Amino acid sequence: MVASTLAEVARLAGVSPATASRVLNGSARKPGPDIANRVRQAAESLGYVANAQAQGLAKSSSGLIGLVVHDIADPYFASIARGVQVAARNQGRMVLLATAAGAPEAEREAVAAFAARRADSIVLAGSRSARKEDTDANSALATELDRYCANGGQVAVVGHPVVGATSGTGYHVVAVPNEALAASLAADLTVLHTGRFIVVAGPESLFTSDDRIRGFQAGLAAAGREPAEVFRTQFTRSGGHAAGLSLARRIAAGEKDLCIFAVNDVMAIGVAAAIRGQDLRIPRDALIAGFDDIETLRDFQPELSTVHLPLEDIGAQAARRAGGDMDFIPITGHVALRRSTHHEE
Amino acid sequence: MVASTLAEVARLAGVSPATASRVLNGSARKPGPDIANRVRQAAESLGYVANAQAQGLAKSSSGLIGLVVHDIADPYFASIARGVQVAARNQGRMVLLATAAGAPEAEREAVAAFAARRADSIVLAGSRSARKEDTDANSALATELDRYCANGGQVAVVGHPVVGATSGTGYHVVAVPNEALAASLAADLTVLHTGRFIVVAGPESLFTSDDRIRGFQAGLAAAGREPAEVFRTQFTRSGGHAAGLSLARRIAAGEKDLCIFAVNDVMAIGVAAAIRGQDLRIPRDALIAGFDDIETLRDFQPELSTVHLPLEDIGAQAARRAGGDMDFIPITGHVALRRSTHHEE
DNA sequence: ATGCAGTGGGAATGCGCTTTCCCAAAGAAT
DNA sequence: ATTCTTTGGGAAAGCGCATTCCCACTGCAT
């Protein structure tokens, strides 16, 4: 990557680099119009493109916002990414993308890389977990984040705080009310369904999953229902599918009147697919509800009951807070009951 | 963003910055082990993180790969992005993300921003179009790309070349065989279906859409069928939905035995949703096929017949070529016939 | 003992830009 | 007419790092 420099432009325009800098890249001081034009012309004719790295070095700020997601191809994160992207553009910044695939160690690496690039802020949208085997990696991540914040970085975490991150300044959390919403979903479902509930969840210690389970159980309890059985599996479509196969067997064996709550939409779809693959029908043989309200899945039949989350907003909020705009706009979702949880007449 | 510098580390370790640099960041010359340890310890205790901007400035290369997509929340692009991301990680680089929302002007801006950041390479995965009103913006984009290449940048475009880009070097195209695959889809469908065909397509001059139409028509012709009617709409789910409503009306009015080819899966789902919303059924009242084989949509019922595209691979290929690994691995897809195009017995 | 290549460290330069500081000229005020 | 402010441009000092060049030193052959 070679390209013409400010100095070249300045020489061609017959001015000093200082002046060229002032006219080309916003400065408080505005050189005279005639000079400005000369410079602009010179820049144009040379195809000058300012070197953002050098600019960043000089003013020590990069205009970069780092985003780490679990998997960019997952519609949940893709939506959040879009929100971050939009907010970044409004702030005149660019987003640096990293995927962590659920490994705290990978998240740490990403954070370190962002720090190295002197990203002004970081949005962390992986999936926080407290698994035993991740303890070390998690605390390493926390250390890295603390260091980043200590150096003046801003970080916004969506969902749950990173375990062990202690830094006071520069650390924001976009709290998604998973628990409350799950409770409210449970409450709504209890009026529709008098039978048993079962929740298909992710692996233990995955915060998002655990919160939703807890909220759901609380909602059931508040309605005077028994706690739901919890079926642990992968936090993915195929995890849901596996669970679905197993449940289908039980349903076929006579276990009727079941309402299945999968802790996210993608899993719910997996569950549904598996159940239908066994010649059972939804909602006839089992009710199903999800969580997230993934856009791409809205045309699924029967329409999936779920909890709507303003994913794009969540991303945008995270980016805005990380960007220093601290106006607090709480995240709110809402239960969206659709056909997958309505017993047929 | 303030942080400790190499100079501070060097001072603490009692060595020169040059030596510190040599031990901390890979260099040909390896200082002695005792010194190396001193430096490493100093770095550790100071929480030193190399400034990538400064490094980039010094060695004039940034380790950045720019990716511009139409919309990161669209599963098609999200999958490609994942591929790019994976390839980038393997190359030890980071990806800079930009979304263009279909506007060539936005693409140009993104390319300019990438150039400013001295991205080593750029992957362009917007949707090329030749619309009359985009002519100017397209040529501006071409100019920007040419300049970027002229300065030593590498660019990979997925799908179609940018109209008017002339640069000889550094310019790669990952060709997706849309036309051939559409033809082969048509061929396969003609053996399943003896009635009429109709294609639901995107706006005129959108290359991807046009190629798929052309290929499909060619396939029909090769099978001795009449050309399909082309229904133009938005290249989105809601475009498909609108088309679906209109088609549903025709079907309800007696137009039976229709096979609808929507030029992408998302549109196909929109079409299907609209048709089913009118108390019609698929495939009973109309067959539907899509294109792309979006992962999230695989559990749709009835399973959507489509053309499988290795999206992640496409992204990875683009990133690899842009990265200089020039081994050519052709993109191949295949027709995937599923239940949405099978007349019921 | 002398010369040689080879080794390992430091000094200094430059990457491309921003920004402070300085200075000359021009205008306002006395 | 003289002094005091502005105004507008340039010189120069970094920003944090890589790297070239140079130098002192060691070990070897002669």
Coordinates of C-alpha atoms (C1' of nucleotides) in Angstrom, one line a residue, chain B residues 15-33 35-37 39-40, chain C residues 6-12, chain D residues 18-25:
Chain B
V15 CA 17.6 -1.8 27.1
S16 CA 17.2 0.2 23.9
P17 CA 13.8 0.5 22.2
A18 CA 15.4 -1.3 19.3
T19 CA 16.1 -4.3 21.4
A20 CA 12.7 -4.2 23.0
S21 CA 11.1 -4.1 19.6
R22 CA 13.1 -7.1 18.5
V23 CA 12.1 -9.3 21.3
L24 CA 8.5 -8.2 21.6
N25 CA 7.4 -8.2 18.0
G26 CA 8.8 -10.8 15.7
S27 CA 12.0 -9.7 14.1
A28 CA 14.7 -11.6 12.3
R29 CA 17.2 -10.8 15.0
K30 CA 16.7 -12.5 18.3
P31 CA 18.3 -10.8 21.3
G32 CA 19.9 -13.0 23.9
P33 CA 17.7 -15.0 26.2
I35 CA 17.7 -9.8 27.8
A36 CA 14.6 -11.2 26.1
N37 CA 13.3 -12.3 29.5
V39 CA 12.1 -7.2 28.3
R40 CA 9.2 -9.6 28.4
Chain C
dG6 C1' 30.5 -12.9 13.0
dT7 C1' 27.5 -11.6 16.9
dG8 C1' 24.5 -8.6 19.7
dG9 C1' 23.4 -4.3 21.2
dG10 C1' 22.3 0.9 20.5
dA11 C1' 21.7 5.4 17.9
dA12 C1' 19.2 7.5 14.7
Chain D
dA18 C1' 10.6 -0.8 12.7
dT19 C1' 14.8 -0.9 10.7
dT20 C1' 19.1 0.5 8.9
dC21 C1' 23.4 1.5 10.0
dC22 C1' 27.2 1.6 13.1
dC23 C1' 30.1 0.0 16.8
dA24 C1' 32.2 -2.8 20.4
dC25 C1' 33.2 -7.2 21.3

